[in-house]
Amino acid sequence: MYEPNVVGDWQEYDDGQAGLRVRVHGLEKAEPPRGRDDAAEGLVYFRFRVTVENRTTVHFGIHLEDGQLDVRVGTDGESAFLDWRNSQFIEGFDVYPLRRVTSVLYAAAPESCVSLVDIQVQLKVDDEWTERYLWSGGIGPQEPSVGVGARTDSAQDSLAAQVISYLEREAGSGPAA
């Protein structure tokens, strides 16, 4: 089963981008440098970084803009507001051997949702799309997660617990409701 990276982990590319690696890190609450966007009224801002590192002997042209990022928050995976005006993207930058390039991005979401943040990144390297990778993390107290097949008392009413219960009833192996 595919598991997401934890915020701060490096993800290595292979095949055509072997030697290139990327990570999402530095997830924290922060106010944007040029002021709040009116569309983020009532939301809490947070910042994160995307760093691309070249560990090869050739250079790569890196491109990362707002359409290549998807930021989701909360247990329902609602879309966060990505503040493109305050964010610093990577637009056609050549990353030479043993060098890094970092993008600083600002997003906003309801404060109740930022304890669970998922960030999906798809780079464009030398005009070719790379594979998408996902990082998960959060800001503040973390909500307990429910693993596949896990049944904790605090998670009985969660959507995952309801789905598991339904599937067990359909298969005839679980408790009757």
PDB file of C-alpha atoms in Angstrom:
ATOM      1  CA  MET A   1       0.000   0.000   0.000  1.00  0.00           C
ATOM      2  CA  TYR A   2       1.274   3.456  -0.898  1.00  0.00           C
ATOM      3  CA  GLU A   3       1.995   5.584   2.164  1.00  0.00           C
ATOM      4  CA  PRO A   4       2.589   9.331   2.109  1.00  0.00           C
ATOM      5  CA  ASN A   5       5.839  10.916   3.143  1.00  0.00           C
ATOM      6  CA  VAL A   6       5.959  12.647   6.504  1.00  0.00           C
ATOM      7  CA  VAL A   7       6.614  16.396   6.296  1.00  0.00           C
ATOM      8  CA  GLY A   8      10.406  16.691   6.400  1.00  0.00           C
ATOM      9  CA  ASP A   9      11.174  13.408   4.575  1.00  0.00           C
ATOM     10  CA  TRP A  10      13.106  13.358   1.303  1.00  0.00           C
ATOM     11  CA  GLN A  11      11.550  11.618  -1.700  1.00  0.00           C
ATOM     12  CA  GLU A  12      14.006  10.262  -4.286  1.00  0.00           C
ATOM     13  CA  TYR A  13      13.087  10.226  -7.979  1.00  0.00           C
ATOM     14  CA  ASP A  14      14.133   7.417 -10.273  1.00  0.00           C
ATOM     15  CA  ASP A  15      14.277   6.718 -14.013  1.00  0.00           C
ATOM     16  CA  GLY A  16      14.757   9.985 -15.980  1.00  0.00           C
ATOM     17  CA  GLN A  17      15.229  12.074 -12.832  1.00  0.00           C
ATOM     18  CA  ALA A  18      17.465   9.675 -10.902  1.00  0.00           C
ATOM     19  CA  GLY A  19      19.599  11.614  -8.445  1.00  0.00           C
ATOM     20  CA  LEU A  20      16.977  14.305  -7.942  1.00  0.00           C
ATOM     21  CA  ARG A  21      15.105  14.450  -4.669  1.00  0.00           C
ATOM     22  CA  VAL A  22      12.395  16.645  -3.187  1.00  0.00           C
ATOM     23  CA  ARG A  23      10.914  17.316   0.224  1.00  0.00           C
ATOM     24  CA  VAL A  24       8.202  19.353   1.894  1.00  0.00           C
ATOM     25  CA  HIS A  25       9.377  20.782   5.212  1.00  0.00           C
ATOM     26  CA  GLY A  26       9.091  23.717   7.605  1.00  0.00           C
ATOM     27  CA  LEU A  27       5.320  23.473   8.109  1.00  0.00           C
ATOM     28  CA  GLU A  28       4.354  26.140  10.665  1.00  0.00           C
ATOM     29  CA  LYS A  29       1.871  28.924  11.408  1.00  0.00           C
ATOM     30  CA  ALA A  30       3.125  32.194   9.904  1.00  0.00           C
ATOM     31  CA  GLU A  31       1.761  35.466   8.604  1.00  0.00           C
ATOM     32  CA  PRO A  32       2.596  36.261   4.969  1.00  0.00           C
ATOM     33  CA  PRO A  33       5.219  38.972   4.344  1.00  0.00           C
ATOM     34  CA  ARG A  34       3.051  41.233   2.153  1.00  0.00           C
ATOM     35  CA  GLY A  35      -0.136  41.115   4.206  1.00  0.00           C
ATOM     36  CA  ARG A  36      -3.189  38.910   4.242  1.00  0.00           C
ATOM     37  CA  ASP A  37      -5.274  38.254   1.146  1.00  0.00           C
ATOM     38  CA  ASP A  38      -8.933  39.291   1.525  1.00  0.00           C
ATOM     39  CA  ALA A  39      -9.980  35.811   0.384  1.00  0.00           C
ATOM     40  CA  ALA A  40      -8.367  34.391   3.562  1.00  0.00           C
ATOM     41  CA  GLU A  41     -10.679  36.299   5.912  1.00  0.00           C
ATOM     42  CA  GLY A  42     -11.216  34.283   9.082  1.00  0.00           C
ATOM     43  CA  LEU A  43      -8.570  31.680   8.166  1.00  0.00           C
ATOM     44  CA  VAL A  44      -5.237  30.996   9.831  1.00  0.00           C
ATOM     45  CA  TYR A  45      -2.110  31.256   7.648  1.00  0.00           C
ATOM     46  CA  PHE A  46       0.639  28.667   7.538  1.00  0.00           C
ATOM     47  CA  ARG A  47       3.899  28.371   5.636  1.00  0.00           C
ATOM     48  CA  PHE A  48       5.824  25.433   4.226  1.00  0.00           C
ATOM     49  CA  ARG A  49       8.834  24.925   2.000  1.00  0.00           C
ATOM     50  CA  VAL A  50       9.453  22.671  -0.992  1.00  0.00           C
ATOM     51  CA  THR A  51      13.133  21.948  -1.591  1.00  0.00           C
ATOM     52  CA  VAL A  52      14.565  20.206  -4.654  1.00  0.00           C
ATOM     53  CA  GLU A  53      18.107  18.837  -4.444  1.00  0.00           C
ATOM     54  CA  ASN A  54      20.287  17.692  -7.354  1.00  0.00           C
ATOM     55  CA  ARG A  55      22.671  14.881  -6.405  1.00  0.00           C
ATOM     56  CA  THR A  56      23.847  14.135  -9.964  1.00  0.00           C
ATOM     57  CA  THR A  57      26.575  15.433 -12.260  1.00  0.00           C
ATOM     58  CA  VAL A  58      24.175  17.180 -14.705  1.00  0.00           C
ATOM     59  CA  HIS A  59      21.832  20.141 -14.231  1.00  0.00           C
ATOM     60  CA  PHE A  60      18.027  20.007 -14.233  1.00  0.00           C
ATOM     61  CA  GLY A  61      15.586  22.776 -15.124  1.00  0.00           C
ATOM     62  CA  ILE A  62      13.002  22.914 -12.305  1.00  0.00           C
ATOM     63  CA  HIS A  63       9.545  24.460 -12.513  1.00  0.00           C
ATOM     64  CA  LEU A  64       7.061  24.594  -9.619  1.00  0.00           C
ATOM     65  CA  GLU A  65       4.042  26.911  -9.579  1.00  0.00           C
ATOM     66  CA  ASP A  66       0.629  27.009  -7.927  1.00  0.00           C
ATOM     67  CA  GLY A  67      -1.043  24.539 -10.321  1.00  0.00           C
ATOM     68  CA  GLN A  68       1.491  21.863  -9.378  1.00  0.00           C
ATOM     69  CA  LEU A  69       0.621  21.908  -5.681  1.00  0.00           C
ATOM     70  CA  ASP A  70      -2.489  20.692  -3.941  1.00  0.00           C
ATOM     71  CA  VAL A  71      -2.902  21.498  -0.250  1.00  0.00           C
ATOM     72  CA  ARG A  72      -5.663  19.700   1.672  1.00  0.00           C
ATOM     73  CA  VAL A  73      -6.533  20.083   5.348  1.00  0.00           C
ATOM     74  CA  GLY A  74      -8.592  18.335   7.994  1.00  0.00           C
ATOM     75  CA  THR A  75      -9.964  14.819   8.090  1.00  0.00           C
ATOM     76  CA  ASP A  76     -12.266  15.518   5.113  1.00  0.00           C
ATOM     77  CA  GLY A  77      -9.406  16.731   2.902  1.00  0.00           C
ATOM     78  CA  GLU A  78     -10.836  20.170   2.182  1.00  0.00           C
ATOM     79  CA  SER A  79      -8.828  22.406  -0.111  1.00  0.00           C
ATOM     80  CA  ALA A  80      -6.702  25.063   1.569  1.00  0.00           C
ATOM     81  CA  PHE A  81      -6.350  28.567   0.153  1.00  0.00           C
ATOM     82  CA  LEU A  82      -2.917  28.866  -1.535  1.00  0.00           C
ATOM     83  CA  ASP A  83      -1.802  32.497  -1.429  1.00  0.00           C
ATOM     84  CA  TRP A  84       0.025  32.796  -4.761  1.00  0.00           C
ATOM     85  CA  ARG A  85       0.693  36.534  -4.210  1.00  0.00           C
ATOM     86  CA  ASN A  86       2.832  35.878  -1.129  1.00  0.00           C
ATOM     87  CA  SER A  87       4.345  32.562  -2.202  1.00  0.00           C
ATOM     88  CA  GLN A  88       7.716  32.248  -3.895  1.00  0.00           C
ATOM     89  CA  PHE A  89       7.569  29.657  -6.651  1.00  0.00           C
ATOM     90  CA  ILE A  90      10.370  28.037  -8.674  1.00  0.00           C
ATOM     91  CA  GLU A  91       9.957  29.123 -12.273  1.00  0.00           C
ATOM     92  CA  GLY A  92      12.422  27.622 -14.731  1.00  0.00           C
ATOM     93  CA  PHE A  93      15.432  27.494 -12.413  1.00  0.00           C
ATOM     94  CA  ASP A  94      18.478  25.408 -13.389  1.00  0.00           C
ATOM     95  CA  VAL A  95      19.623  23.348 -10.412  1.00  0.00           C
ATOM     96  CA  TYR A  96      23.254  22.430 -10.919  1.00  0.00           C
ATOM     97  CA  PRO A  97      24.991  19.385  -9.413  1.00  0.00           C
ATOM     98  CA  LEU A  98      25.133  19.304  -5.617  1.00  0.00           C
ATOM     99  CA  ARG A  99      22.830  22.338  -5.319  1.00  0.00           C
ATOM    100  CA  ARG A 100      19.341  22.954  -3.954  1.00  0.00           C
ATOM    101  CA  VAL A 101      16.472  25.278  -4.728  1.00  0.00           C
ATOM    102  CA  THR A 102      13.682  26.090  -2.255  1.00  0.00           C
ATOM    103  CA  SER A 103      10.213  27.502  -2.688  1.00  0.00           C
ATOM    104  CA  VAL A 104       8.450  29.201   0.261  1.00  0.00           C
ATOM    105  CA  LEU A 105       4.673  28.883   0.104  1.00  0.00           C
ATOM    106  CA  TYR A 106       1.831  30.414   2.113  1.00  0.00           C
ATOM    107  CA  ALA A 107      -1.607  28.872   2.528  1.00  0.00           C
ATOM    108  CA  ALA A 108      -4.606  29.458   4.780  1.00  0.00           C
ATOM    109  CA  ALA A 109      -7.313  27.247   6.249  1.00  0.00           C
ATOM    110  CA  PRO A 110      -9.732  27.146   9.178  1.00  0.00           C
ATOM    111  CA  GLU A 111      -7.778  26.802  12.422  1.00  0.00           C
ATOM    112  CA  SER A 112      -9.715  23.673  13.367  1.00  0.00           C
ATOM    113  CA  CYS A 113      -8.348  21.891  10.258  1.00  0.00           C
ATOM    114  CA  VAL A 114      -4.604  22.644  10.343  1.00  0.00           C
ATOM    115  CA  SER A 115      -3.797  19.782  12.716  1.00  0.00           C
ATOM    116  CA  LEU A 116      -3.860  17.587   9.581  1.00  0.00           C
ATOM    117  CA  VAL A 117      -2.272  18.962   6.395  1.00  0.00           C
ATOM    118  CA  ASP A 118      -1.614  16.985   3.197  1.00  0.00           C
ATOM    119  CA  ILE A 119       0.565  18.540   0.498  1.00  0.00           C
ATOM    120  CA  GLN A 120       0.841  16.958  -2.943  1.00  0.00           C
ATOM    121  CA  VAL A 121       3.649  18.095  -5.253  1.00  0.00           C
ATOM    122  CA  GLN A 122       4.256  17.370  -8.939  1.00  0.00           C
ATOM    123  CA  LEU A 123       7.405  18.976 -10.327  1.00  0.00           C
ATOM    124  CA  LYS A 124       8.142  19.759 -13.924  1.00  0.00           C
ATOM    125  CA  VAL A 125      11.758  18.802 -14.684  1.00  0.00           C
ATOM    126  CA  ASP A 126      13.266  19.761 -18.049  1.00  0.00           C
ATOM    127  CA  ASP A 127       9.740  20.205 -19.483  1.00  0.00           C
ATOM    128  CA  GLU A 128       8.663  16.716 -18.359  1.00  0.00           C
ATOM    129  CA  TRP A 129       6.179  16.008 -15.568  1.00  0.00           C
ATOM    130  CA  THR A 130       7.428  13.955 -12.651  1.00  0.00           C
ATOM    131  CA  GLU A 131       5.494  11.563 -10.484  1.00  0.00           C
ATOM    132  CA  ARG A 132       3.209  13.093  -7.830  1.00  0.00           C
ATOM    133  CA  TYR A 133       4.213  12.676  -4.211  1.00  0.00           C
ATOM    134  CA  LEU A 134       2.292  13.382  -1.024  1.00  0.00           C
ATOM    135  CA  TRP A 135       3.487  14.640   2.356  1.00  0.00           C
ATOM    136  CA  SER A 136       1.390  14.608   5.519  1.00  0.00           C
ATOM    137  CA  GLY A 137       1.866  16.612   8.666  1.00  0.00           C
ATOM    138  CA  GLY A 138       0.087  19.092  10.818  1.00  0.00           C
ATOM    139  CA  ILE A 139       0.282  22.144  13.023  1.00  0.00           C
ATOM    140  CA  GLY A 140      -0.610  21.997  16.696  1.00  0.00           C
ATOM    141  CA  PRO A 141      -2.131  19.002  18.454  1.00  0.00           C
ATOM    142  CA  GLN A 142      -2.418  15.992  16.183  1.00  0.00           C
ATOM    143  CA  GLU A 143      -5.680  14.070  15.947  1.00  0.00           C
ATOM    144  CA  PRO A 144      -5.327  10.313  16.399  1.00  0.00           C
ATOM    145  CA  SER A 145      -5.378   8.471  13.098  1.00  0.00           C
ATOM    146  CA  VAL A 146      -7.286   5.279  12.400  1.00  0.00           C
ATOM    147  CA  GLY A 147      -5.325   2.597  10.590  1.00  0.00           C
ATOM    148  CA  VAL A 148      -6.881   0.083   8.220  1.00  0.00           C
ATOM    149  CA  GLY A 149      -8.722  -2.464  10.319  1.00  0.00           C
ATOM    150  CA  ALA A 150      -8.042  -0.510  13.514  1.00  0.00           C
ATOM    151  CA  ARG A 151     -10.886  -0.013  15.952  1.00  0.00           C
ATOM    152  CA  THR A 152     -10.352   2.391  18.791  1.00  0.00           C
ATOM    153  CA  ASP A 153     -13.111   3.535  21.120  1.00  0.00           C
ATOM    154  CA  SER A 154     -12.548   7.206  20.201  1.00  0.00           C
ATOM    155  CA  ALA A 155     -12.876   6.450  16.496  1.00  0.00           C
ATOM    156  CA  GLN A 156     -16.106   4.427  16.497  1.00  0.00           C
ATOM    157  CA  ASP A 157     -18.073   7.282  14.931  1.00  0.00           C
ATOM    158  CA  SER A 158     -15.444   8.205  12.350  1.00  0.00           C
ATOM    159  CA  LEU A 159     -16.088   7.657   8.664  1.00  0.00           C
ATOM    160  CA  ALA A 160     -13.340   5.017   8.504  1.00  0.00           C
ATOM    161  CA  ALA A 161     -14.956   3.039  11.332  1.00  0.00           C
ATOM    162  CA  GLN A 162     -18.351   3.265   9.639  1.00  0.00           C
ATOM    163  CA  VAL A 163     -16.954   2.006   6.325  1.00  0.00           C
ATOM    164  CA  ILE A 164     -15.143  -0.892   8.023  1.00  0.00           C
ATOM    165  CA  SER A 165     -18.299  -1.810   9.922  1.00  0.00           C
ATOM    166  CA  TYR A 166     -20.372  -1.729   6.703  1.00  0.00           C
ATOM    167  CA  LEU A 167     -17.879  -3.899   4.817  1.00  0.00           C
ATOM    168  CA  GLU A 168     -17.758  -6.426   7.656  1.00  0.00           C
ATOM    169  CA  ARG A 169     -21.569  -6.645   7.725  1.00  0.00           C
ATOM    170  CA  GLU A 170     -21.674  -7.124   3.938  1.00  0.00           C
ATOM    171  CA  ALA A 171     -19.062  -9.863   4.128  1.00  0.00           C
ATOM    172  CA  GLY A 172     -20.926 -11.493   7.003  1.00  0.00           C
ATOM    173  CA  SER A 173     -17.861 -11.519   9.260  1.00  0.00           C
ATOM    174  CA  GLY A 174     -18.651  -8.641  11.579  1.00  0.00           C
ATOM    175  CA  PRO A 175     -21.106  -7.890  14.330  1.00  0.00           C
ATOM    176  CA  ALA A 176     -24.693  -7.348  13.273  1.00  0.00           C
ATOM    177  CA  ALA A 177     -26.067  -3.854  13.673  1.00  0.00           C
TER     178      ALA A 177
END
